[in-house]
Coordinates of C-alpha atoms and ligand atoms in Angstrom, one line a residue:
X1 CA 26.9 -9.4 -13.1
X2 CA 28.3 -10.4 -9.8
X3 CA 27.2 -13.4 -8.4
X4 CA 24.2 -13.5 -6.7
X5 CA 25.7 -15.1 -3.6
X6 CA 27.7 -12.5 -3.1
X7 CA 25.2 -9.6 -4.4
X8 CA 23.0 -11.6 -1.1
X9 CA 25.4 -11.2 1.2
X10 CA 26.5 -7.9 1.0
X11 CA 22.4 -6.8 0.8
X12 CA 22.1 -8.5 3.9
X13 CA 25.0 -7.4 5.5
X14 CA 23.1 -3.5 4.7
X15 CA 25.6 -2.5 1.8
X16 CA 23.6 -0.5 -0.8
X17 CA 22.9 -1.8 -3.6
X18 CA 23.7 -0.3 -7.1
X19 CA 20.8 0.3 -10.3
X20 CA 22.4 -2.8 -12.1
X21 CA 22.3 -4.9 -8.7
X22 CA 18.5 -4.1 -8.7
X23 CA 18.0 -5.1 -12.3
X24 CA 19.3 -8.3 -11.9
X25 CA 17.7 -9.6 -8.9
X26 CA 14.5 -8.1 -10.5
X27 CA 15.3 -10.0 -13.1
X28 CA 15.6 -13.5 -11.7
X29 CA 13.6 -16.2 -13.2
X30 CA 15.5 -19.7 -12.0
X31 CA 13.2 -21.2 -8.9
X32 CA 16.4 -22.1 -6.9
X33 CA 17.8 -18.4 -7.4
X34 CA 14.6 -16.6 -6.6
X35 CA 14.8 -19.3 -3.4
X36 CA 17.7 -17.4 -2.7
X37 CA 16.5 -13.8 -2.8
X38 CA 13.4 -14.5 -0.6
X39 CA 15.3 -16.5 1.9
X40 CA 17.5 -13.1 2.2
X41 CA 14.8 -11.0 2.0
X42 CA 13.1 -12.8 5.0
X43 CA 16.1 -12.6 7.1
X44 CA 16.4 -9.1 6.7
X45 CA 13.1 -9.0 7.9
X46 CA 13.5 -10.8 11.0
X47 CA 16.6 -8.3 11.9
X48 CA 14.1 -5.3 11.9
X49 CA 10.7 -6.8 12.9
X50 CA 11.5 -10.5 14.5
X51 CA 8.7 -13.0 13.8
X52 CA 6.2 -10.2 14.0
X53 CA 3.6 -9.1 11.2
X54 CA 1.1 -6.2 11.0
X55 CA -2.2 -6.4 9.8
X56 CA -4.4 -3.7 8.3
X57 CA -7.9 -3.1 8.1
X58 CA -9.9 -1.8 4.8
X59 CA -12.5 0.4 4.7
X60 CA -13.3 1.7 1.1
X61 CA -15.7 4.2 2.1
X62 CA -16.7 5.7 -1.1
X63 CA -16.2 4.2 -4.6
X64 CA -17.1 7.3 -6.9
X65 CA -14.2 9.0 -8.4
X66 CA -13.1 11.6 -10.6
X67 CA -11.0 10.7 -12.3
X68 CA -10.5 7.8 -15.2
X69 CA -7.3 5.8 -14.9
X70 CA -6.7 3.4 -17.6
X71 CA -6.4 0.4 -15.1
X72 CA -8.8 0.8 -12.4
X73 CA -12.6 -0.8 -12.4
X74 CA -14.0 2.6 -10.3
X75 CA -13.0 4.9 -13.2
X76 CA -15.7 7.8 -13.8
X77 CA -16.5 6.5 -16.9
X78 CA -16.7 2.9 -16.0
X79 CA -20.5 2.3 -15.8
X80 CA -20.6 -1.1 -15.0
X81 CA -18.7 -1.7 -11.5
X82 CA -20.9 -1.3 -8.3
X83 CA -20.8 2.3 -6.9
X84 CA -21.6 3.4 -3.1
X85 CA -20.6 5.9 -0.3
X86 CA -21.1 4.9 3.1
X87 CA -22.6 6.9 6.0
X88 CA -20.4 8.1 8.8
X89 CA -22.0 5.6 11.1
X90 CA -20.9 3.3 8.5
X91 CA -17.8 4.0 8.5
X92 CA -17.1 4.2 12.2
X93 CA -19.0 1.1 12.5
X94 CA -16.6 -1.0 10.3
X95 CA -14.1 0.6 11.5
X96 CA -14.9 -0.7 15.2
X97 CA -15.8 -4.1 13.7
X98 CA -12.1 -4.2 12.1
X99 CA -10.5 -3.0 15.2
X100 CA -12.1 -5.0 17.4
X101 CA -10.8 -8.1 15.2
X102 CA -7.5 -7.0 16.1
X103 CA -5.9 -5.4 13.1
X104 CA -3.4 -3.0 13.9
X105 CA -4.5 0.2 11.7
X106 CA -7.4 1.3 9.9
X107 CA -6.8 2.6 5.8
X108 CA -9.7 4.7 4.8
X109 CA -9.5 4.5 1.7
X110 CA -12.0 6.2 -1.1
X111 CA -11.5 6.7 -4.5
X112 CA -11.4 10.5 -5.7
X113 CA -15.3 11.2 -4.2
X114 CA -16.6 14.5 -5.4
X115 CA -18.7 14.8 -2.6
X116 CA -15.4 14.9 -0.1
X117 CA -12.9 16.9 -2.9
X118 CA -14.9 19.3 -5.1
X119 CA -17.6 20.7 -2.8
X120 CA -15.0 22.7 -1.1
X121 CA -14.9 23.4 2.3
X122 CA -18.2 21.4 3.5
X123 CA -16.6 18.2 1.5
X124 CA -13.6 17.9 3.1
X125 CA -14.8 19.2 6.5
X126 CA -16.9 15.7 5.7
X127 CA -13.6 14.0 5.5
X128 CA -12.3 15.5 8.5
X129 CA -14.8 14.2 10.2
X130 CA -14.7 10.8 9.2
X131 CA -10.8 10.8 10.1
X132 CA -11.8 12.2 13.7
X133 CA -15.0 9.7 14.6
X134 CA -12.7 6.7 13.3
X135 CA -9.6 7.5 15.6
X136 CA -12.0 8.3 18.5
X137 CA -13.6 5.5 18.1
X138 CA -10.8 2.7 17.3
X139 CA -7.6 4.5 18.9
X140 CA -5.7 3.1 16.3
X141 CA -3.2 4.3 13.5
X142 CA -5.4 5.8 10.9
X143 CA -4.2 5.6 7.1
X144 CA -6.0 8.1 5.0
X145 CA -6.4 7.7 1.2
X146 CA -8.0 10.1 -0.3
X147 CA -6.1 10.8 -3.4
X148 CA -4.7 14.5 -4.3
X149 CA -5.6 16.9 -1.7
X150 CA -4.8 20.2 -0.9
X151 CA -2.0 20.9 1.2
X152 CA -4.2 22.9 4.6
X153 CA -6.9 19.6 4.0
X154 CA -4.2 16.8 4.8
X155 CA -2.7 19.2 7.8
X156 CA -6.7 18.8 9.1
X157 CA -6.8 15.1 8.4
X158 CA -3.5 14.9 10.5
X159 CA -4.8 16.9 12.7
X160 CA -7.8 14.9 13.4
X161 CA -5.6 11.9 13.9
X162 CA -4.5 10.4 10.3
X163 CA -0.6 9.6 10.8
X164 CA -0.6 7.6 7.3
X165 CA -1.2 9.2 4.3
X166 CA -1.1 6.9 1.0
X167 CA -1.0 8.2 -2.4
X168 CA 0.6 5.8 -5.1
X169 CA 1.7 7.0 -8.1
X170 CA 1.9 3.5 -9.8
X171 CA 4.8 4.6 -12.0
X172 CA 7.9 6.6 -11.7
X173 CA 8.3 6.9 -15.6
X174 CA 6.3 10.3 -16.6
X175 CA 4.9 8.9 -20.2
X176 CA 3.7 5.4 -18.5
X177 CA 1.7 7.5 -15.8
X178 CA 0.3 9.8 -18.6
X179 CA -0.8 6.7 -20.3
X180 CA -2.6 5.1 -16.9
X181 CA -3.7 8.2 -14.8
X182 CA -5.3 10.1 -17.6
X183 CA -5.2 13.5 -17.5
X184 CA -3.5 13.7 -14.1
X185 CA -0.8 15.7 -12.9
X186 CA 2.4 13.4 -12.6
X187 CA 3.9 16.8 -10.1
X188 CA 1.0 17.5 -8.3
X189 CA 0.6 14.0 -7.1
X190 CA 4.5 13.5 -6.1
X191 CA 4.4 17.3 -4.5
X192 CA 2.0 16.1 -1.6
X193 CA 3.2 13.4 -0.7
X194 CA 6.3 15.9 -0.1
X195 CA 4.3 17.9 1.6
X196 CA 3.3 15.0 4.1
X197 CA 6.8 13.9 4.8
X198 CA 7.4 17.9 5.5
X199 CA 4.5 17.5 8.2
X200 CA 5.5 14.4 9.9
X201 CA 3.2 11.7 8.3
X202 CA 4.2 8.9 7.7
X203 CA 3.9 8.1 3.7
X204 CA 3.4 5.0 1.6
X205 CA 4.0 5.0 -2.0
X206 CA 3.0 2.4 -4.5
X207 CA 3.9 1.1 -7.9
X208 CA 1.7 -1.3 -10.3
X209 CA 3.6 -3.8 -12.7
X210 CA 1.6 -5.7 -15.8
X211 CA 0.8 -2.6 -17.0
X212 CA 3.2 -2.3 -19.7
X213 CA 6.5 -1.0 -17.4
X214 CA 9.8 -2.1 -17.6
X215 CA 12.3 -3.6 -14.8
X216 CA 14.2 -0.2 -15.7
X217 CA 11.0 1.5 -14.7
X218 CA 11.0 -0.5 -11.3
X219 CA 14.4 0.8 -10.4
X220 CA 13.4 4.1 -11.4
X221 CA 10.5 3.8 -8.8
X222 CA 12.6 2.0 -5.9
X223 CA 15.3 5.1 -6.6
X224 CA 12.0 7.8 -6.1
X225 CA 11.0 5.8 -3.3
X226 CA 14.1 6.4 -1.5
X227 CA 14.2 9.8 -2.4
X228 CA 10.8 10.1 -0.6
X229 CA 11.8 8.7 2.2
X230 CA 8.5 6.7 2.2
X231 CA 7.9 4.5 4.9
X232 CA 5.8 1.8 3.6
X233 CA 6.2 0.6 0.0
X234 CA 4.1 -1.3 -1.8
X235 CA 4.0 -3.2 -5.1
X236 CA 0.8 -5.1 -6.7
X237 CA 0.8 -6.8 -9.9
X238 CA -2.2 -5.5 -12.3
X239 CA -5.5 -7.1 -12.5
X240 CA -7.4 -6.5 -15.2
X241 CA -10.9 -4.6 -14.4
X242 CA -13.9 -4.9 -16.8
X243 CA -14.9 -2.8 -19.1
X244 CA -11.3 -0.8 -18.9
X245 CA -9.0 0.4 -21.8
X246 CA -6.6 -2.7 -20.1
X247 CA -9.5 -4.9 -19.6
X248 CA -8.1 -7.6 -22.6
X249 CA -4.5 -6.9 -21.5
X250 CA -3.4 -10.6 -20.1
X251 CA -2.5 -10.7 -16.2
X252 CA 1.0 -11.9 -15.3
X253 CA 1.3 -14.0 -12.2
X254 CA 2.7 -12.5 -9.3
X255 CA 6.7 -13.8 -9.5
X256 CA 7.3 -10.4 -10.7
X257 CA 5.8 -9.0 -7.5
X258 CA 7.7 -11.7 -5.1
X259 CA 11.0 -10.5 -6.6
X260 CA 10.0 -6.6 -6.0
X261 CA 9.0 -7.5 -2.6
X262 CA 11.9 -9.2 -1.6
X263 CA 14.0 -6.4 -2.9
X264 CA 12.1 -3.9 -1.9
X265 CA 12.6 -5.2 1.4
X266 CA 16.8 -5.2 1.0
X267 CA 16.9 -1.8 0.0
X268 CA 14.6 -0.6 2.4
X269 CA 14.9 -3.0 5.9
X270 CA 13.2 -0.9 8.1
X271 CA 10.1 -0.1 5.8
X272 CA 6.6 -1.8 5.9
X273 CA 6.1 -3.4 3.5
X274 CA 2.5 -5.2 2.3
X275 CA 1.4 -8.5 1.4
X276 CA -1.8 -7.2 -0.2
X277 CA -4.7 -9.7 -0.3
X278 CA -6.1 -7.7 -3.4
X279 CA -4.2 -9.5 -5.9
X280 CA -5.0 -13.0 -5.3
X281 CA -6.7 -13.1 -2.3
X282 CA -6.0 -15.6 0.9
X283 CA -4.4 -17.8 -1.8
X284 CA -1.4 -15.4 -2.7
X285 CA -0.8 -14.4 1.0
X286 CA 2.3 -17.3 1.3
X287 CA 4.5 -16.4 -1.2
X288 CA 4.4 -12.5 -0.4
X289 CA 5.0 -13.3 3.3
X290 CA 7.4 -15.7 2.6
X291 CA 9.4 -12.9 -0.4
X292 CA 9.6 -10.5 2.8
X293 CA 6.5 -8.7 3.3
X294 CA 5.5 -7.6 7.2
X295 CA 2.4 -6.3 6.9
X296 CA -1.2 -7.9 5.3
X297 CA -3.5 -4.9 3.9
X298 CA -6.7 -5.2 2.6
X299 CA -8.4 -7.4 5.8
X300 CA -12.0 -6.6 5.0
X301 CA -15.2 -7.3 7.5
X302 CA -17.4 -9.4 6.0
X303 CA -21.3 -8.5 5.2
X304 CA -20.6 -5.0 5.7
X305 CA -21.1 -4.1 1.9
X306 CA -17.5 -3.1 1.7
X307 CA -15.2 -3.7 -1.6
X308 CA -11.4 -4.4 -2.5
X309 CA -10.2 -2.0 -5.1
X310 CA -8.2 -4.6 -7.8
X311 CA -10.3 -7.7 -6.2
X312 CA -13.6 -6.0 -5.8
X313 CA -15.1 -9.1 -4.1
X314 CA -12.3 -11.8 -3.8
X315 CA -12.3 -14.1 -0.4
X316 CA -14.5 -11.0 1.3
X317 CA -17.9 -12.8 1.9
X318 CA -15.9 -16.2 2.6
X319 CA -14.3 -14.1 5.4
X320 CA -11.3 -15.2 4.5
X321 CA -10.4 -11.6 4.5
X322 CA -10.3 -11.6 8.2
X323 CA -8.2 -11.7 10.9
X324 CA -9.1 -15.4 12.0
X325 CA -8.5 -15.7 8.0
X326 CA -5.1 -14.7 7.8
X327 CA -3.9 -16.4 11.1
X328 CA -3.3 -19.8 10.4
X329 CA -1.5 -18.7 7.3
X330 CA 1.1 -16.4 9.0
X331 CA 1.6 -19.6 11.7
X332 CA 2.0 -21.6 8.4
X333 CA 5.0 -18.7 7.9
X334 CA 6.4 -19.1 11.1
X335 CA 5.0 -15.7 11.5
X336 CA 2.8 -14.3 14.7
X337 CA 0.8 -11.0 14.6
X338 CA 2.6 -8.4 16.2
X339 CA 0.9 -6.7 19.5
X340 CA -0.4 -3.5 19.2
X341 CA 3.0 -1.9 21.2
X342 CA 5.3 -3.3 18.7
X343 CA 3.3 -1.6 15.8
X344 CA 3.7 1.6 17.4
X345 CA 7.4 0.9 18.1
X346 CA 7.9 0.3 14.4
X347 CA 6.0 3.5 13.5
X348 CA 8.2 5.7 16.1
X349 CA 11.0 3.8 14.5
X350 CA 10.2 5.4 11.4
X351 CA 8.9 8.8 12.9
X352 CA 10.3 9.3 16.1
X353 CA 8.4 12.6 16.5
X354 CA 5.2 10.3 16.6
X355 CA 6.4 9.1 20.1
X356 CA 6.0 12.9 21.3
X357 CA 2.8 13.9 19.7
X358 CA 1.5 11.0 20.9
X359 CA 2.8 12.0 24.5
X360 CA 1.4 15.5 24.4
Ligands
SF4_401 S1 -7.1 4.4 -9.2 FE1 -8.1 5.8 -7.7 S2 -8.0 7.8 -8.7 FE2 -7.8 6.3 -10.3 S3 -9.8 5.9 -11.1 FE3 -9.4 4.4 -9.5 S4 -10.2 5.2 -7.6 FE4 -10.0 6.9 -9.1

């Protein structure tokens, strides 16, 4: 192995790095070493985006689903989490209250809804419309997760104004992802995300650890990350969910997750990367700012009835999920938020075609 002094340096200096490199920081378990790796990680960051951080709103619109994934508490068969699906003026009014707080985007996020996916047209003309009333109504950056879609429904959402389109395949290693998204096609859900690069959206792609993968398997995923060409990468350690086939299966703590973020952000400089507050809440927000994340997802209005996905209620009613929330920890950082111009510089960084469509 070479030293990780000099495996720092060259990272740093933007020379790739090889498989083997990535296993061993992965890898690293001394405190002083793992010092090492976020302190490069967070320089790296400040060449690309400064002192600056994003934040993004949450708005889990609908909680049904079709499908069952081993790891997830909003599984179809999963009787015993809270289920809902908000109204459009719902939505858009969350939406507002989120944008209004400041954040910089808003993620509509819903789990595989019937209602919006198998009715056919009249479903995802429902989604459409969601897309369009939020964007009219915020002006910001819309996300849009919605799971598998077909490829003329996510030209539409683009169309209405979605830029982001997140779809996580959790694992790049085919029989883990059999295991975890039951039934599922491992193609189908790579394919579109594809498709989305193919018709200028920006993409995020995601991958879960705790679940029973390997640090061969995180390389694996880093390496089909940059084959996507995704533009924001995420990783999130597993929490076990109720009454789930993984429900017994022991959580890891999140040093795992630091060193993937702080990697993640070496390999891929430009790249937004999140500090999710769905793992451990307000409490973990620190240590994956301070590993070399840029962006803080999952900011969640309180008393608006709205969930987390892996931390269905964490910090939410506290409002600690919040913009005022977050702030004093990114000052604790030496972080600010960014304005709403250098968000859109960082997206036209990573799609300069943005800057035109947004121009016409
Ligand atoms: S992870 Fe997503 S697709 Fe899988 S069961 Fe949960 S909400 Fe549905």
């Amino acid at each position: 192995m070479k030293k990780l002094d000099q495996l720092l340096r060259a990272a740093t200096a933007g020379e790739p790095l090889e498989p083997e490199d990535m296993l061993s920081l992965l890898r690293l378990v001394a405190q002083d070493e793992r010092r090492e790796l976020f302190s490069a990680a967070r320089k790296v960051r400040h060449q690309y985006f400064d002192n600056r951080v994003a934040l993004y709103g949450f708005v889990y619109f609908s909680t049904y689903c079709r499908n069952d994934c081993a790891f997830c508490l909003y599984r179809k068969s999963n009787v015993s989490c809270r289920r809902y699906r908000k109204s459009l003026n719902e939505i858009v009014a969350a939406s507002a209250a989120l944008a209004d707080s400041g954040v910089h985007l808003i993620d509509l996020t819903m789990g595989e809804d019937p209602a919006y996916l198998n009715d056919g047209l009249e479903g995802f003309d429902h989604l459409v419309e969601i897309v369009r009333a939020v964007r009219e109504r915020t002006k910001l950056p819309i996300m849009i997760s919605p799971g598998v879609v077909p490829e003329y429904v996510l030209c539409a959402l683009k169309e209405a104004g979605a830029i982001w389109y997140a779809c996580y395949q959790e694992t790049h290693n085919r029989e883990l992802f059999r295991k975890l998204r039951l039934q599922q096609n491992y193609d189908e859900r790579w394919s579109i995300k594809i498709f989305a690069k193919s018709i200028g959206m920006l993409v995020e792609e995601g991958l879960l650890v705790g679940v029973g993968d390997t640090t061969h398997d995180a390389v694996q995923s880093l390496l089909a990350m940059e084959e996507l060409a995704a533009d924001q990468i995420r990783a999130m350690t597993f929490v076990p969910q109720i009454a789930t086939p993984l429900a017994s299966k022991p959580q890891m703590n999140s040093d795992y997750e630091l060193n993937l973020i702080a990697v993640m952000r070496l390999l891929f400089p430009h790249c937004c990367i999140p500090a999710s507050l769905d793992v451990e809440g307000i409490e973990g927000l620190t240590a994956r700012l301070n590993a070399g994340a840029n962006v803080v997802t999952s900011i969640i209005p309180p008393a608006s009835g709205l969930q987390g996905v892996s931390q269905s209620t964490l910090d939410i009613a506290e409002g600690f999920r919040t913009v005022p929330g977050v702030q004093p920890i990114l000052a604790n950082c030496g972080l600010q938020m960014a304005t709403r111009d250098e968000y859109a510089m960082w997206l036209e960084r990573l799609q300069p075609q943005l800057a035109v469509e947004e121009a016409l």
